[in-house]
Amino acid sequence: MTGVDQPAAGAIFSTVVHPSPARVDVTAYHHLGVEFEVAVRLADDLPASGGPWTRASVAGRVAACVPAFELIEDGDADYKTLDAFTLIAQNTWNGGVVLGAAATAWQDVDLETARTRCWINDQPAGEGKTGDAMGHPLEAVAWLANLLNRRGRALERGMIVMTGSSITTKFPAPG
């Protein structure tokens, strides 16, 4: 959708993390988009000394999986001319997240194939599966942990990782 053929990482700032239910003022954004994701909350740090991280090795360090919306601010970008540099320079457009109820028994869910569905004003508006972004949400966690470790940083206990949208971005209108 964005013309970028690999994962990209941006920061999520605590001031824009909202618990569900949340009311978002669409007019506070230039061009608000909503993505449908699984957020992963970490139970332990993922330091370089434990890596390289894999889906299997991060699994034991996950506190919960959380249904989530990522709020993106794309600035009304021209998706046909978008490049990775622009996307990353704009913090991958992160404008916040809305977190649902945490699932601590996430191991009972097939995070590769679990269905995701979207309704807008009671009308079906898309569906996918939780593994659509990178094959499995924990693949995204491992990728990000390894990226940060190479940069001398680490994912830390209590942090959340948004793992990629399973449904195409929706752009809500006020109301």
Tab-separated table of C-alpha atoms in Angstrom:
chain	number	residue	atom	x	y	z
A	1	MET	CA	0.000	0.000	0.000
A	2	THR	CA	2.850	2.414	0.816
A	3	GLY	CA	5.356	1.227	-1.795
A	4	VAL	CA	7.729	-0.018	0.900
A	5	ASP	CA	8.621	-3.701	0.557
A	6	GLN	CA	10.028	-4.296	4.030
A	7	PRO	CA	9.044	-3.563	7.635
A	8	ALA	CA	9.530	-0.079	9.031
A	9	ALA	CA	9.711	1.013	12.650
A	10	GLY	CA	8.561	4.135	14.438
A	11	ALA	CA	8.129	5.165	18.050
A	12	ILE	CA	4.871	5.103	19.993
A	13	PHE	CA	4.774	7.868	22.588
A	14	SER	CA	2.929	7.268	25.868
A	15	THR	CA	0.880	10.456	25.466
A	16	VAL	CA	-0.933	8.975	22.457
A	17	VAL	CA	-1.727	5.532	23.916
A	18	HIS	CA	-5.461	5.348	24.640
A	19	PRO	CA	-7.334	2.554	26.423
A	20	SER	CA	-10.533	1.345	24.778
A	21	PRO	CA	-13.158	2.603	24.605
A	22	ALA	CA	-11.691	5.807	23.250
A	23	ARG	CA	-13.205	8.769	21.467
A	24	VAL	CA	-10.906	10.294	18.858
A	25	ASP	CA	-11.462	13.741	17.392
A	26	VAL	CA	-11.005	13.198	13.643
A	27	THR	CA	-10.672	16.956	13.145
A	28	ALA	CA	-7.521	16.981	15.320
A	29	TYR	CA	-5.738	15.143	12.486
A	30	HIS	CA	-4.935	16.341	8.987
A	31	HIS	CA	-5.808	12.928	7.467
A	32	LEU	CA	-6.544	10.246	10.060
A	33	GLY	CA	-6.215	6.595	9.121
A	34	VAL	CA	-7.024	3.580	11.269
A	35	GLU	CA	-5.117	0.285	11.060
A	36	PHE	CA	-6.240	-2.986	12.621
A	37	GLU	CA	-3.467	-4.699	14.540
A	38	VAL	CA	-2.378	-6.992	17.324
A	39	ALA	CA	-0.326	-5.161	19.932
A	40	VAL	CA	2.110	-7.275	21.935
A	41	ARG	CA	2.906	-6.214	25.515
A	42	LEU	CA	6.253	-7.490	26.756
A	43	ALA	CA	6.733	-9.303	30.066
A	44	ASP	CA	10.542	-9.088	29.906
A	45	ASP	CA	13.334	-7.187	28.186
A	46	LEU	CA	14.666	-8.395	24.830
A	47	PRO	CA	18.365	-7.450	25.085
A	48	ALA	CA	21.055	-8.133	22.496
A	49	SER	CA	22.504	-10.805	24.783
A	50	GLY	CA	19.398	-12.937	24.174
A	51	GLY	CA	19.365	-12.555	20.402
A	52	PRO	CA	19.149	-12.954	17.613
A	53	TRP	CA	15.454	-13.076	18.434
A	54	THR	CA	12.977	-15.366	16.672
A	55	ARG	CA	9.240	-15.881	16.941
A	56	ALA	CA	9.891	-18.845	19.258
A	57	SER	CA	12.380	-17.047	21.500
A	58	VAL	CA	10.215	-13.965	22.050
A	59	ALA	CA	7.101	-16.026	22.843
A	60	GLY	CA	8.183	-16.665	26.419
A	61	ARG	CA	8.634	-12.939	27.001
A	62	VAL	CA	5.131	-11.872	25.970
A	63	ALA	CA	2.790	-10.732	28.747
A	64	ALA	CA	-0.284	-10.272	26.554
A	65	CYS	CA	-1.625	-9.794	23.069
A	66	VAL	CA	-4.038	-6.914	22.671
A	67	PRO	CA	-6.478	-6.060	19.885
A	68	ALA	CA	-5.526	-2.564	18.802
A	69	PHE	CA	-6.076	0.261	16.387
A	70	GLU	CA	-3.093	2.246	15.188
A	71	LEU	CA	-4.028	5.826	14.427
A	72	ILE	CA	-1.989	7.090	11.524
A	73	GLU	CA	-1.524	10.608	10.276
A	74	ASP	CA	-0.437	10.291	6.657
A	75	GLY	CA	-0.624	14.012	5.868
A	76	ASP	CA	-2.757	13.151	2.842
A	77	ALA	CA	0.290	11.517	1.264
A	78	ASP	CA	0.473	10.526	-2.382
A	79	TYR	CA	0.834	6.754	-1.973
A	80	LYS	CA	2.049	6.371	-5.569
A	81	THR	CA	5.207	8.392	-4.902
A	82	LEU	CA	5.860	7.419	-1.283
A	83	ASP	CA	9.295	6.077	-0.354
A	84	ALA	CA	10.778	4.461	2.749
A	85	PHE	CA	12.821	7.549	3.683
A	86	THR	CA	9.753	9.775	3.831
A	87	LEU	CA	7.716	7.228	5.765
A	88	ILE	CA	10.452	6.704	8.364
A	89	ALA	CA	11.296	10.420	8.611
A	90	GLN	CA	7.645	10.954	9.583
A	91	ASN	CA	7.813	8.299	12.359
A	92	THR	CA	5.903	5.858	10.139
A	93	TRP	CA	2.944	8.208	10.557
A	94	ASN	CA	2.144	7.026	14.086
A	95	GLY	CA	-0.502	9.298	15.546
A	96	GLY	CA	-1.401	7.060	18.466
A	97	VAL	CA	-2.890	3.720	19.377
A	98	VAL	CA	-6.105	2.508	20.968
A	99	LEU	CA	-5.656	-0.667	23.013
A	100	GLY	CA	-8.445	-3.148	23.705
A	101	ALA	CA	-8.615	-5.724	26.488
A	102	ALA	CA	-5.362	-7.624	27.008
A	103	ALA	CA	-5.425	-11.363	26.344
A	104	THR	CA	-2.989	-13.041	28.709
A	105	ALA	CA	-3.969	-16.516	27.464
A	106	TRP	CA	-2.853	-15.566	23.950
A	107	GLN	CA	-1.116	-18.943	23.501
A	108	ASP	CA	-4.586	-20.458	22.975
A	109	VAL	CA	-5.089	-18.318	19.838
A	110	ASP	CA	-3.643	-19.207	16.445
A	111	LEU	CA	-1.982	-15.847	15.821
A	112	GLU	CA	-1.127	-16.826	12.279
A	113	THR	CA	-4.666	-17.419	11.039
A	114	ALA	CA	-7.103	-15.811	13.523
A	115	ARG	CA	-9.681	-13.795	11.560
A	116	THR	CA	-9.947	-10.045	11.936
A	117	ARG	CA	-13.030	-8.152	10.848
A	118	CYS	CA	-13.933	-4.477	10.566
A	119	TRP	CA	-17.339	-2.842	10.592
A	120	ILE	CA	-17.975	0.840	9.998
A	121	ASN	CA	-21.415	2.120	10.964
A	122	ASP	CA	-22.644	-1.489	11.234
A	123	GLN	CA	-21.504	-2.324	7.687
A	124	PRO	CA	-18.750	-4.876	6.916
A	125	ALA	CA	-15.658	-2.951	5.785
A	126	GLY	CA	-12.875	-5.521	5.570
A	127	GLU	CA	-11.356	-8.657	6.947
A	128	GLY	CA	-8.009	-10.359	7.181
A	129	LYS	CA	-6.024	-12.553	9.515
A	130	THR	CA	-3.642	-11.730	12.325
A	131	GLY	CA	-0.667	-13.110	10.394
A	132	ASP	CA	-1.190	-10.925	7.312
A	133	ALA	CA	1.459	-8.322	8.173
A	134	MET	CA	4.576	-10.489	8.650
A	135	GLY	CA	3.234	-14.019	8.839
A	136	HIS	CA	2.728	-13.893	12.622
A	137	PRO	CA	2.623	-11.018	15.140
A	138	LEU	CA	5.624	-12.415	17.031
A	139	GLU	CA	7.699	-12.203	13.826
A	140	ALA	CA	7.231	-8.426	14.026
A	141	VAL	CA	8.354	-8.406	17.669
A	142	ALA	CA	11.482	-10.440	16.826
A	143	TRP	CA	12.266	-8.204	13.823
A	144	LEU	CA	11.969	-5.041	15.916
A	145	ALA	CA	14.007	-6.478	18.811
A	146	ASN	CA	16.816	-7.408	16.411
A	147	LEU	CA	16.693	-3.990	14.712
A	148	LEU	CA	16.948	-2.181	18.043
A	149	ASN	CA	19.670	-4.534	19.317
A	150	ARG	CA	21.800	-3.720	16.244
A	151	ARG	CA	21.415	-0.041	17.187
A	152	GLY	CA	22.465	-0.584	20.813
A	153	ARG	CA	18.899	-0.457	22.150
A	154	ALA	CA	16.372	-2.998	23.359
A	155	LEU	CA	12.683	-3.588	23.734
A	156	GLU	CA	11.877	-3.418	27.433
A	157	ARG	CA	9.406	-4.982	29.830
A	158	GLY	CA	5.999	-3.266	29.617
A	159	MET	CA	6.534	-1.857	26.125
A	160	ILE	CA	3.993	-2.546	23.411
A	161	VAL	CA	4.795	-3.457	19.836
A	162	MET	CA	2.247	-2.826	17.102
A	163	THR	CA	2.648	-5.699	14.662
A	164	GLY	CA	1.139	-4.511	11.388
A	165	SER	CA	-2.359	-4.165	9.999
A	166	SER	CA	-4.405	-7.136	8.907
A	167	ILE	CA	-6.996	-5.011	7.102
A	168	THR	CA	-6.400	-2.136	4.692
A	169	THR	CA	-6.263	1.275	6.310
A	170	LYS	CA	-9.618	3.001	6.778
A	171	PHE	CA	-9.996	6.781	6.751
A	172	PRO	CA	-12.917	7.780	8.980
A	173	ALA	CA	-15.010	10.871	8.493
A	174	PRO	CA	-16.229	12.947	11.435
A	175	GLY	CA	-19.265	11.351	13.075
